[in-house]
Coordinates of C-alpha atoms in Angstrom, one line a residue:
X1 CA 48.0 -48.9 82.5
X2 CA 48.5 -44.8 82.0
X3 CA 51.4 -42.9 82.7
X4 CA 50.5 -40.4 85.0
X5 CA 54.4 -39.3 86.4
X6 CA 55.7 -35.6 85.7
X7 CA 58.4 -34.6 84.0
X8 CA 60.9 -32.9 86.1
X9 CA 60.4 -29.6 85.1
X10 CA 56.6 -30.1 86.8
X11 CA 58.5 -31.2 90.0
X12 CA 60.1 -27.7 90.7
X13 CA 57.3 -25.6 90.1
X14 CA 53.7 -26.9 90.4
X15 CA 51.7 -27.9 93.5
X16 CA 50.8 -31.4 94.3
X17 CA 47.7 -31.6 92.6
X18 CA 49.0 -30.5 89.4
X19 CA 51.4 -32.6 89.7
X20 CA 50.1 -35.9 90.2
X21 CA 47.9 -34.7 87.1
X22 CA 50.8 -34.3 84.8
X23 CA 51.3 -36.6 81.8
X24 CA 54.7 -36.6 80.4
X25 CA 57.4 -39.0 79.7
X26 CA 58.6 -41.0 82.1
X27 CA 61.2 -43.8 83.1
X28 CA 59.7 -47.6 83.6
X29 CA 60.3 -47.1 87.4
X30 CA 58.1 -43.7 87.4
X31 CA 55.1 -45.1 86.0
X32 CA 52.4 -45.2 87.7
X33 CA 49.7 -48.2 87.4
X34 CA 46.1 -46.6 87.1
X35 CA 43.6 -49.8 87.3
X36 CA 39.8 -48.6 87.6
X37 CA 38.4 -50.1 90.4
X38 CA 34.2 -51.1 90.4
X39 CA 32.0 -48.3 89.1
X40 CA 29.7 -47.1 92.1
X41 CA 25.9 -47.0 91.3
X42 CA 24.4 -43.8 91.4
X43 CA 20.7 -41.9 91.4
X44 CA 19.7 -41.5 87.8
X45 CA 19.7 -37.6 88.4
X46 CA 23.3 -38.0 89.1
X47 CA 24.2 -39.6 85.7
X48 CA 24.6 -36.7 83.9
X49 CA 27.7 -35.1 83.0
X50 CA 28.6 -31.6 82.2
X51 CA 31.6 -31.0 79.6
X52 CA 32.4 -27.3 79.1
X53 CA 34.3 -26.1 75.5
X54 CA 34.9 -22.6 75.8
X55 CA 35.2 -22.2 72.0
X56 CA 31.5 -23.1 71.6
X57 CA 31.1 -25.7 68.7
X58 CA 29.5 -24.3 65.3
X59 CA 28.5 -28.2 63.3
X60 CA 28.7 -31.4 64.3
X61 CA 30.2 -32.4 61.0
X62 CA 34.1 -32.4 60.9
X63 CA 34.5 -32.8 57.7
X64 CA 33.5 -29.2 56.9
X65 CA 35.4 -27.9 59.6
X66 CA 39.0 -28.4 60.8
X67 CA 38.6 -27.0 64.1
X68 CA 39.4 -29.3 67.5
X69 CA 36.1 -28.2 69.2
X70 CA 34.3 -29.7 66.1
X71 CA 36.0 -32.6 65.8
X72 CA 35.8 -33.5 69.0
X73 CA 32.0 -32.7 70.0
X74 CA 31.2 -35.0 66.9
X75 CA 33.4 -37.6 68.1
X76 CA 30.8 -38.4 70.7
X77 CA 28.3 -39.5 68.1
X78 CA 29.9 -40.3 65.0
X79 CA 33.3 -43.0 64.9
X80 CA 35.8 -44.1 63.0
X81 CA 37.2 -47.5 62.2
X82 CA 39.8 -46.8 64.5
X83 CA 41.0 -44.0 67.1
X84 CA 44.6 -43.5 68.3
X85 CA 44.6 -44.1 72.2
X86 CA 46.2 -42.0 74.7
X87 CA 49.3 -43.1 74.1
X88 CA 49.5 -42.8 70.1
X89 CA 49.0 -46.6 69.1
X90 CA 46.2 -47.2 67.1
X91 CA 43.1 -49.4 68.5
X92 CA 40.3 -50.6 66.7
X93 CA 36.7 -48.8 66.9
X94 CA 34.0 -49.9 64.2
X95 CA 36.9 -52.7 62.8
X96 CA 37.6 -55.7 64.1
X97 CA 41.1 -55.1 64.3
X98 CA 43.8 -53.4 62.8
X99 CA 45.3 -54.0 59.3
X100 CA 48.9 -54.6 59.1
X101 CA 51.4 -56.5 56.5
X102 CA 51.5 -59.3 59.4
X103 CA 47.8 -60.1 59.7
X104 CA 47.4 -59.4 55.8
X105 CA 45.5 -56.5 56.1
X106 CA 47.5 -54.3 53.9
X107 CA 48.9 -55.7 51.1
X108 CA 52.3 -56.7 50.2
X109 CA 52.9 -54.1 47.4
X110 CA 51.6 -51.3 50.2
X111 CA 48.9 -50.2 47.6
X112 CA 45.9 -51.2 49.5
X113 CA 44.4 -52.0 52.9
X114 CA 41.7 -53.9 54.1
X115 CA 39.4 -53.2 56.7
X116 CA 37.2 -55.9 58.3
X117 CA 34.0 -53.8 60.0
X118 CA 32.2 -55.4 63.3
X119 CA 29.0 -57.4 62.3
X120 CA 27.2 -56.2 65.9
X121 CA 27.3 -52.5 64.9
X122 CA 23.9 -50.2 64.3
X123 CA 23.4 -46.9 63.9
X124 CA 21.5 -45.0 66.5
X125 CA 18.5 -45.5 64.4
X126 CA 18.6 -49.2 64.5
X127 CA 19.7 -49.7 61.0
X128 CA 22.8 -51.6 60.2
X129 CA 26.3 -50.2 59.9
X130 CA 27.6 -51.7 56.9
X131 CA 30.4 -51.4 54.2
X132 CA 28.4 -49.0 52.6
X133 CA 28.3 -46.0 54.8
X134 CA 32.4 -46.4 54.9
X135 CA 32.5 -46.4 51.2
X136 CA 30.2 -43.1 51.0
X137 CA 31.8 -41.6 53.5
X138 CA 35.0 -41.7 51.1
X139 CA 33.0 -40.4 48.3
X140 CA 31.7 -37.7 50.3
X141 CA 35.1 -36.4 51.1
X142 CA 36.7 -36.9 47.7
X143 CA 33.7 -35.5 45.5
X144 CA 35.1 -33.1 43.4
X145 CA 32.9 -30.0 44.2
X146 CA 33.4 -30.8 47.9
X147 CA 35.8 -28.7 50.1
X148 CA 36.7 -31.6 52.7
X149 CA 38.5 -30.3 55.7
X150 CA 40.5 -33.7 56.2
X151 CA 41.4 -34.1 52.3
X152 CA 45.0 -34.7 53.0
X153 CA 43.8 -38.0 55.1
X154 CA 42.8 -39.2 51.7
X155 CA 45.9 -38.3 49.9
X156 CA 46.8 -40.6 46.6
X157 CA 43.4 -43.0 47.4
X158 CA 42.6 -44.5 44.0
X159 CA 39.4 -46.2 45.0
X160 CA 37.3 -47.3 48.3
X161 CA 35.4 -50.6 47.6
X162 CA 32.8 -52.8 49.3
X163 CA 34.5 -56.4 49.2
X164 CA 31.2 -57.5 50.9
X165 CA 28.7 -56.0 53.7
X166 CA 31.7 -55.9 56.2
X167 CA 35.1 -55.8 54.4
X168 CA 36.5 -52.3 52.8
X169 CA 39.6 -51.8 50.8
X170 CA 41.1 -48.9 50.1
X171 CA 43.4 -48.9 46.7
X172 CA 46.3 -45.9 46.4
X173 CA 47.4 -45.0 43.4
X174 CA 51.0 -45.4 45.1
X175 CA 52.8 -47.5 47.4
X176 CA 51.9 -46.2 51.3
X177 CA 53.9 -47.5 54.1
X178 CA 51.7 -45.4 56.1
X179 CA 48.0 -46.2 54.8
X180 CA 45.8 -45.3 57.9
X181 CA 44.8 -42.0 56.8
X182 CA 41.2 -42.4 55.8
X183 CA 38.8 -43.5 58.7
X184 CA 41.7 -43.4 61.3
X185 CA 40.9 -40.9 64.4
X186 CA 38.1 -38.4 65.0
X187 CA 39.2 -36.2 61.9
X188 CA 37.7 -38.9 59.7
X189 CA 35.1 -40.6 60.8
X190 CA 32.3 -42.5 59.5
X191 CA 28.9 -40.9 58.2
X192 CA 25.6 -42.6 57.8
X193 CA 24.9 -43.5 53.7
X194 CA 21.1 -43.1 54.4
X195 CA 21.3 -39.9 56.8
X196 CA 24.1 -38.0 54.2
X197 CA 23.5 -39.5 50.5
X198 CA 21.7 -36.0 49.3
X199 CA 24.4 -34.1 50.7
X200 CA 27.2 -34.8 48.3
X201 CA 29.2 -32.0 46.6
X202 CA 28.3 -28.4 46.7
X203 CA 25.3 -29.6 48.4
X204 CA 27.1 -30.4 51.9
X205 CA 27.0 -27.4 53.5
X206 CA 23.1 -26.6 53.4
X207 CA 22.1 -29.8 55.1
X208 CA 22.1 -28.5 58.1
X209 CA 19.9 -30.8 59.9
X210 CA 22.4 -33.7 59.1
X211 CA 25.2 -31.3 60.0
X212 CA 24.1 -30.5 63.1
X213 CA 22.4 -33.3 64.5
X214 CA 24.3 -36.9 62.4
X215 CA 23.1 -40.5 63.3
X216 CA 25.8 -42.1 64.9
X217 CA 27.3 -45.7 66.3
X218 CA 29.1 -43.8 69.1
X219 CA 27.8 -43.8 73.0
X220 CA 25.4 -40.8 72.3
X221 CA 23.3 -39.1 70.4
X222 CA 22.3 -35.9 69.8
X223 CA 18.9 -34.5 71.3
X224 CA 19.3 -31.0 70.5
X225 CA 22.2 -28.7 69.0
X226 CA 22.1 -24.9 69.0
X227 CA 24.8 -23.7 67.3
X228 CA 27.7 -21.5 68.9
X229 CA 26.0 -22.6 72.2
X230 CA 24.8 -25.8 73.7
X231 CA 24.6 -29.5 72.4
X232 CA 21.9 -31.7 74.9
X233 CA 22.9 -35.6 74.3
X234 CA 21.4 -38.7 75.4
X235 CA 22.6 -42.5 75.7
X236 CA 22.9 -44.4 72.7
X237 CA 20.8 -47.2 74.1
X238 CA 22.0 -49.0 70.7
X239 CA 25.5 -48.7 71.5
X240 CA 27.6 -52.1 71.1
X241 CA 29.1 -52.3 74.5
X242 CA 26.6 -53.9 77.1
X243 CA 26.6 -51.4 80.0
X244 CA 27.8 -48.1 78.6
X245 CA 27.7 -45.2 78.4
X246 CA 27.6 -44.9 81.9
X247 CA 26.1 -41.5 81.7
X248 CA 22.8 -41.6 80.5
X249 CA 22.8 -37.6 79.5
X250 CA 25.3 -35.2 78.5
X251 CA 25.5 -31.7 77.9
X252 CA 28.5 -30.1 76.2
X253 CA 28.2 -26.1 76.5
X254 CA 30.4 -23.6 74.5
X255 CA 31.2 -20.2 75.1
X256 CA 32.9 -17.8 77.4
X257 CA 36.8 -18.0 77.9
X258 CA 39.8 -20.7 79.3
X259 CA 39.9 -19.1 82.7
X260 CA 36.3 -19.1 83.8
X261 CA 35.5 -22.5 82.1
X262 CA 38.7 -23.5 84.6
X263 CA 37.1 -22.2 87.4
X264 CA 33.7 -24.2 86.9
X265 CA 35.2 -27.3 87.2
X266 CA 38.2 -26.4 89.9
X267 CA 36.1 -23.8 92.2
X268 CA 32.6 -24.2 91.7
X269 CA 32.0 -27.4 90.1
X270 CA 29.4 -26.9 88.2
X271 CA 30.9 -28.5 85.5
X272 CA 32.7 -32.0 85.4
X273 CA 34.9 -31.6 82.7
X274 CA 36.8 -28.2 80.7
X275 CA 38.8 -28.5 77.8
X276 CA 41.9 -26.8 76.5
X277 CA 42.7 -24.7 79.5
X278 CA 45.2 -22.2 78.4
X279 CA 45.5 -20.2 81.7
X280 CA 48.1 -18.8 83.5
X281 CA 49.7 -21.6 85.7
X282 CA 49.6 -18.9 88.7
X283 CA 45.9 -18.7 88.3
X284 CA 44.8 -22.5 88.1
X285 CA 47.2 -22.9 91.0
X286 CA 44.6 -20.6 92.9
X287 CA 41.6 -22.7 91.5
X288 CA 43.2 -25.9 92.5
X289 CA 43.1 -25.0 96.0
X290 CA 39.2 -25.2 96.6
X291 CA 39.9 -28.9 96.2
X292 CA 36.9 -29.5 93.5
X293 CA 38.9 -30.7 91.1
X294 CA 42.5 -31.4 89.0
X295 CA 44.3 -30.1 86.0
X296 CA 45.1 -33.5 83.6
X297 CA 48.2 -32.8 81.6
X298 CA 49.3 -34.7 78.2
X299 CA 52.2 -33.1 75.8
X300 CA 51.6 -34.6 72.2
X301 CA 52.2 -32.8 69.4
X302 CA 50.2 -29.4 70.0
X303 CA 52.4 -26.3 68.7
X304 CA 51.5 -22.5 69.3
X305 CA 52.5 -20.8 66.3
X306 CA 52.6 -17.8 64.3
X307 CA 51.6 -17.7 61.0
X308 CA 52.9 -15.3 58.6
X309 CA 50.7 -14.2 55.6
X310 CA 52.3 -14.4 52.2
X311 CA 49.3 -12.6 50.5
X312 CA 48.2 -9.1 50.7
X313 CA 45.1 -9.0 53.0
X314 CA 44.8 -5.5 52.3
X315 CA 41.2 -4.8 53.1
X316 CA 40.8 -2.1 49.9
X317 CA 41.6 -5.2 48.0
X318 CA 37.8 -6.8 48.2
X319 CA 36.8 -10.2 49.4
X320 CA 38.0 -12.2 46.1
X321 CA 41.3 -10.6 46.3
X322 CA 42.3 -11.0 49.7
X323 CA 44.6 -13.5 51.0
X324 CA 44.7 -15.0 47.6
X325 CA 47.7 -15.5 45.5
X326 CA 45.8 -15.3 41.6
X327 CA 48.3 -16.6 39.6
X328 CA 51.3 -15.2 41.9
X329 CA 49.9 -11.7 41.7
X330 CA 48.9 -10.8 44.9
X331 CA 51.9 -11.4 46.9
X332 CA 52.5 -9.7 50.6
X333 CA 54.2 -5.9 50.3
X334 CA 56.7 -6.7 53.3
X335 CA 56.4 -10.5 54.5
X336 CA 57.3 -11.6 51.1
X337 CA 60.7 -10.6 52.0
X338 CA 62.4 -13.8 53.9
X339 CA 64.9 -11.4 55.5
X340 CA 61.4 -9.4 57.4
X341 CA 60.2 -12.7 58.3
X342 CA 63.4 -13.8 59.5
X343 CA 63.6 -11.0 61.9
X344 CA 60.3 -11.6 63.5
X345 CA 61.3 -14.4 64.2
X346 CA 64.9 -13.6 65.7
X347 CA 63.3 -11.2 68.3
X348 CA 61.1 -13.5 69.7
X349 CA 62.4 -14.6 73.3
X350 CA 60.4 -17.7 73.8
X351 CA 61.4 -18.6 77.5
X352 CA 59.6 -15.4 78.6
X353 CA 56.4 -16.2 76.8
X354 CA 56.6 -19.7 78.4
X355 CA 57.4 -18.2 82.3
X356 CA 54.4 -15.7 81.9
X357 CA 51.9 -17.6 79.9
X358 CA 52.2 -21.4 80.2
X359 CA 54.6 -22.2 83.1
X360 CA 55.1 -26.5 82.8
X361 CA 52.2 -26.6 80.7
X362 CA 54.5 -25.4 78.0
X363 CA 58.1 -25.8 76.6
X364 CA 60.3 -24.0 73.6
X365 CA 59.8 -25.4 70.5
X366 CA 62.0 -24.8 67.2
X367 CA 59.8 -27.0 65.2
X368 CA 56.4 -27.5 63.8
X369 CA 56.6 -31.3 64.4
X370 CA 58.1 -31.3 68.2
X371 CA 57.5 -35.0 68.7
X372 CA 58.0 -38.3 68.5
X373 CA 61.4 -37.5 68.8
X374 CA 62.6 -39.2 65.7
X375 CA 60.9 -37.2 63.8
X376 CA 61.7 -33.7 65.7
X377 CA 64.4 -32.0 63.6
X378 CA 67.6 -30.4 65.4
X379 CA 68.3 -27.9 62.4
X380 CA 66.6 -24.8 64.4
X381 CA 67.6 -24.9 67.5
X382 CA 69.4 -21.7 67.5
X383 CA 65.6 -20.4 68.3
X384 CA 65.8 -21.0 71.8
X385 CA 67.8 -17.9 72.2
X386 CA 66.4 -14.5 71.3
X387 CA 69.0 -12.2 69.0
X388 CA 67.0 -8.6 68.5
X389 CA 71.1 -7.6 67.6
X390 CA 71.0 -9.9 64.3
X391 CA 67.2 -9.1 63.4
X392 CA 68.1 -5.2 63.5
X393 CA 71.1 -5.9 61.8
X394 CA 69.8 -7.8 58.7
X395 CA 67.2 -5.7 58.6
X396 CA 69.8 -2.6 58.2
X397 CA 71.5 -4.6 55.8
X398 CA 68.4 -5.6 53.6
X399 CA 67.4 -1.6 53.2
X400 CA 64.5 -1.3 55.7
X401 CA 65.5 2.1 57.4
X402 CA 64.1 3.9 60.6
X403 CA 61.9 6.3 60.2
X404 CA 61.4 9.2 62.8
X405 CA 58.9 7.0 64.7
X406 CA 61.4 4.0 64.7
X407 CA 59.5 2.1 62.5
X408 CA 61.5 0.8 59.4
X409 CA 60.3 1.1 55.8
X410 CA 61.2 0.6 52.1
X411 CA 60.4 2.1 49.0
X412 CA 57.6 3.4 50.8
X413 CA 56.3 0.3 52.5
X414 CA 56.4 0.3 56.4
X415 CA 56.7 -2.5 58.6
X416 CA 53.5 -2.2 60.1
X417 CA 51.4 -5.3 60.5
X418 CA 48.0 -6.4 62.2
X419 CA 48.4 -9.9 64.4
X420 CA 45.6 -11.6 65.4
X421 CA 44.5 -14.4 67.3
X422 CA 41.6 -15.5 69.4
X423 CA 40.0 -14.1 72.7
X424 CA 42.2 -15.8 75.5
X425 CA 44.0 -13.7 78.2
X426 CA 47.2 -16.2 77.8
X427 CA 46.9 -15.2 74.3
X428 CA 46.6 -11.5 74.2
X429 CA 49.5 -11.7 77.1
X430 CA 51.4 -13.0 74.0
X431 CA 50.4 -10.9 71.7
X432 CA 51.3 -7.9 74.2
X433 CA 55.0 -9.2 74.6
X434 CA 55.4 -10.3 71.0
X435 CA 54.6 -6.6 70.2
X436 CA 57.2 -5.4 72.4
X437 CA 60.0 -7.7 70.9
X438 CA 59.2 -6.3 67.5
X439 CA 59.0 -3.0 68.4
X440 CA 62.4 -3.2 69.3
X441 CA 63.6 -3.9 65.8
X442 CA 61.6 -1.3 64.3
X443 CA 58.5 -3.2 63.5
X444 CA 54.7 -1.5 64.1
X445 CA 51.8 -4.0 65.2
X446 CA 48.1 -3.4 65.6
X447 CA 46.9 -6.6 67.7
X448 CA 43.5 -8.1 67.4
X449 CA 41.7 -10.5 68.7
X450 CA 38.7 -12.3 67.8
X451 CA 35.7 -14.6 69.7
X452 CA 37.2 -18.1 69.6
X453 CA 33.7 -19.7 68.4
X454 CA 34.1 -17.0 65.3
X455 CA 37.7 -17.4 64.6
X456 CA 37.8 -21.1 64.7
X457 CA 34.2 -21.3 63.6
X458 CA 35.0 -22.3 59.3
X459 CA 31.8 -20.2 58.9
X460 CA 32.7 -19.8 54.9
X461 CA 30.9 -16.4 55.0
X462 CA 32.6 -15.0 57.9
X463 CA 35.6 -12.1 57.2
X464 CA 37.2 -13.2 60.6
X465 CA 38.0 -16.8 60.8
X466 CA 41.6 -18.3 60.6
X467 CA 41.1 -19.8 57.6
X468 CA 40.1 -16.3 55.8
X469 CA 43.0 -14.8 57.5
X470 CA 42.6 -11.1 57.0
X471 CA 45.9 -10.3 58.9
X472 CA 49.3 -10.1 58.2
X473 CA 50.1 -12.5 61.3
X474 CA 48.0 -15.1 63.3
X475 CA 48.5 -17.3 66.1
X476 CA 46.8 -20.4 67.0
X477 CA 47.7 -24.1 68.2
X478 CA 47.5 -26.7 65.8
X479 CA 48.6 -30.5 66.2
X480 CA 48.2 -33.8 64.5
X481 CA 46.7 -37.3 65.3
X482 CA 48.9 -39.9 65.9
X483 CA 52.4 -40.7 65.9
X484 CA 53.1 -40.1 62.4
X485 CA 53.4 -36.7 60.5
X486 CA 52.5 -37.3 56.9
X487 CA 48.9 -36.4 56.8
X488 CA 49.5 -33.1 58.6
X489 CA 52.4 -32.0 56.8
X490 CA 50.8 -33.0 53.2
X491 CA 48.2 -30.1 54.6
X492 CA 51.2 -27.7 53.9
X493 CA 51.2 -27.9 49.6
X494 CA 51.0 -25.3 47.2
X495 CA 47.7 -25.9 46.4
X496 CA 46.0 -26.3 49.8
X497 CA 45.5 -23.0 50.3
X498 CA 42.2 -21.6 51.7
X499 CA 40.2 -20.1 49.3
X500 CA 36.3 -19.7 47.5
X501 CA 37.4 -22.9 45.5
X502 CA 37.6 -24.8 48.6
X503 CA 34.7 -23.2 50.4
X504 CA 37.9 -22.0 52.8
X505 CA 38.5 -25.2 54.1
X506 CA 42.0 -25.6 52.9
X507 CA 44.7 -26.1 55.3
X508 CA 47.9 -23.9 54.5
X509 CA 46.9 -21.0 56.0
X510 CA 50.0 -19.1 55.1
X511 CA 50.3 -19.4 51.6
X512 CA 53.6 -20.4 51.7
X513 CA 54.6 -22.3 48.8
X514 CA 57.7 -24.5 48.4
X515 CA 58.2 -27.0 45.1
X516 CA 61.0 -28.9 47.0
X517 CA 58.2 -29.5 50.1
X518 CA 55.6 -30.4 47.7
X519 CA 57.8 -33.0 46.1
X520 CA 58.7 -34.4 49.7
X521 CA 55.0 -34.8 50.0
X522 CA 55.1 -37.5 47.7
X523 CA 58.5 -39.0 48.7
X524 CA 57.3 -39.4 52.5
X525 CA 54.3 -40.9 51.3
X526 CA 56.2 -43.6 49.6
X527 CA 59.1 -44.3 52.1
X528 CA 58.9 -47.1 54.6
X529 CA 60.0 -46.5 58.3
X530 CA 63.5 -45.7 59.1
X531 CA 66.1 -43.2 58.9
X532 CA 65.1 -42.2 55.5
X533 CA 61.3 -41.4 56.5
X534 CA 62.5 -39.8 59.3
X535 CA 65.0 -37.5 57.7
X536 CA 62.3 -36.7 54.8
X537 CA 59.8 -35.4 57.3
X538 CA 62.8 -33.5 59.3
X539 CA 63.4 -31.9 55.9
X540 CA 59.9 -30.8 55.3
X541 CA 59.6 -29.5 59.0
X542 CA 62.9 -26.9 58.3
X543 CA 61.4 -26.1 54.8
X544 CA 58.4 -24.5 56.7
X545 CA 60.0 -22.9 59.7
X546 CA 63.4 -21.8 57.5
X547 CA 61.3 -19.9 55.3
X548 CA 59.4 -18.8 58.1
X549 CA 56.0 -19.4 56.9
X550 CA 55.1 -20.5 60.4
X551 CA 57.1 -20.0 63.4
X552 CA 56.7 -22.3 66.2
X553 CA 56.9 -20.8 69.3
X554 CA 55.7 -23.3 72.2
X555 CA 55.1 -26.9 72.2
X556 CA 52.1 -27.0 74.5
X557 CA 50.5 -29.7 76.5
X558 CA 47.0 -30.6 76.4
X559 CA 45.5 -29.2 79.4
X560 CA 42.2 -29.9 80.9
X561 CA 40.3 -30.0 84.3
X562 CA 38.1 -32.7 85.8
X563 CA 36.1 -32.9 88.8
X564 CA 37.7 -35.0 91.6
X565 CA 34.3 -37.1 91.5
X566 CA 34.9 -37.8 87.3
X567 CA 36.4 -41.4 87.1
X568 CA 37.8 -42.9 83.5
X569 CA 39.1 -39.5 82.1
X570 CA 42.1 -40.5 80.3
X571 CA 43.9 -37.6 78.6
X572 CA 44.8 -38.0 75.2
X573 CA 47.1 -35.7 73.4
X574 CA 47.0 -38.1 70.1
X575 CA 43.2 -37.9 69.0
X576 CA 40.0 -36.5 70.5
X577 CA 40.1 -35.6 74.3
X578 CA 36.6 -37.4 74.4
X579 CA 37.7 -40.5 73.0
X580 CA 37.0 -42.6 75.7
X581 CA 33.6 -41.5 76.9
X582 CA 31.5 -44.1 77.2
X583 CA 34.2 -45.0 80.1
X584 CA 33.6 -41.9 82.4
X585 CA 31.5 -42.0 85.3
X586 CA 31.2 -41.3 88.9

């Protein structure tokens, strides 16, 4: 059964096709039960699926890229021990069951979790999948010379040991009430030991053949990968579920932009599925009138945010100094002032941003953690009403005076910033609106957009990635897998800033640093579920938001398009959208 009913907001503003596809919070009597019918036979030539990710995939190893597109493309091939399903619940994939205290899989002292592996799984090359592959994957990410993108998932891991060929125990250095970081969700899949054994540490990024064509246990295998362009895949004939995947071949094409991706499914029918439709609602409505497809929507934890750089990204400093603290010697010339950061946040009218760019696929949020409800803070709700008067007042009071051109300055430093994001019509519209809002408070803004494949590509040699952050402000969406924010929040610790030391794979993009926050990371990891855990998470959210290291803008729905002929799609805002592609069919 899947939730298909719309939030009341959708009923007022969205055409019927989008209304029926909307997935949001529902009361029990509003739930529509969707039971798959029998799969109709199809000709062999019709058993090919075309998928369009308008942000092109750069690599098929999520350990070397935190980009959603890389994680999701990889999920067709390599799998974790467990996934989150479309309700945010853990389901076993390569494991027999989800370990718990009740079934003995989690130890009484919460210091270890034991996974029992399925015995009928083989890699696509015919070799057996065993606990050695799981142990190796942990060694791969935890290697001291490795810049591992999802390293927060392995926080406090002490050892990973094979008890036998089909049993793995993860031991933690402290009690872990939430021990499901390693190997749960598409961000931490299992790599084949035999294929990657020579790719440890500093050599990881050099293993092009392995990173572009991983051997997997998933429903598909890679036939050809052209980085930044297209992936050709075929069904894994050794996949453990008989008769799956239904599709014999698949193409995942990258590049372009969101509107053209939507058009390729909704109007022309050239593609079966298009991901991440950050497209104006009126544009989507016109496209759906063609009757070829529909938009599927689900609210999870996606938040479009502004990241406020705490370090000086001046190009004259050279690559070794830009965006680095260097023992605190490189603070941002004006964004290190908390008054300026607060003023930028106060000036933003989120309702205008949603009305013009998102419609029912966006909601105002004042938190970086908008859901689940028990983790959502109520301490920041004032952001729902913009207050340019207050922004001007506090800037005046702090000595940031307007010049003849209307731009504020202090001690020779002008409030003139570079604001970057990926190339996308909605994002460029948001940029233009925020620029106007900031102009009203005396802040000069230069806008820059970067091709999404480059911006989110994670290439350590590129100066244009969101990790390098060679700008003052940047904007993008991020989220966390599942329904617990512990691992997500651990990414914002002081020592997690991207830099040459971690191959630019750190996740604290703002470089904001709070000793209190770092201490709460440890407390959250050791606190059982209940009010205390919820309150710690809320306080962590508040530290980041009230310091304005990150400025939350919009709680975004996961919104993608599917052909009306494509069945079995269950939109999943908690994990990879391709999490159940083995069940897709016509």
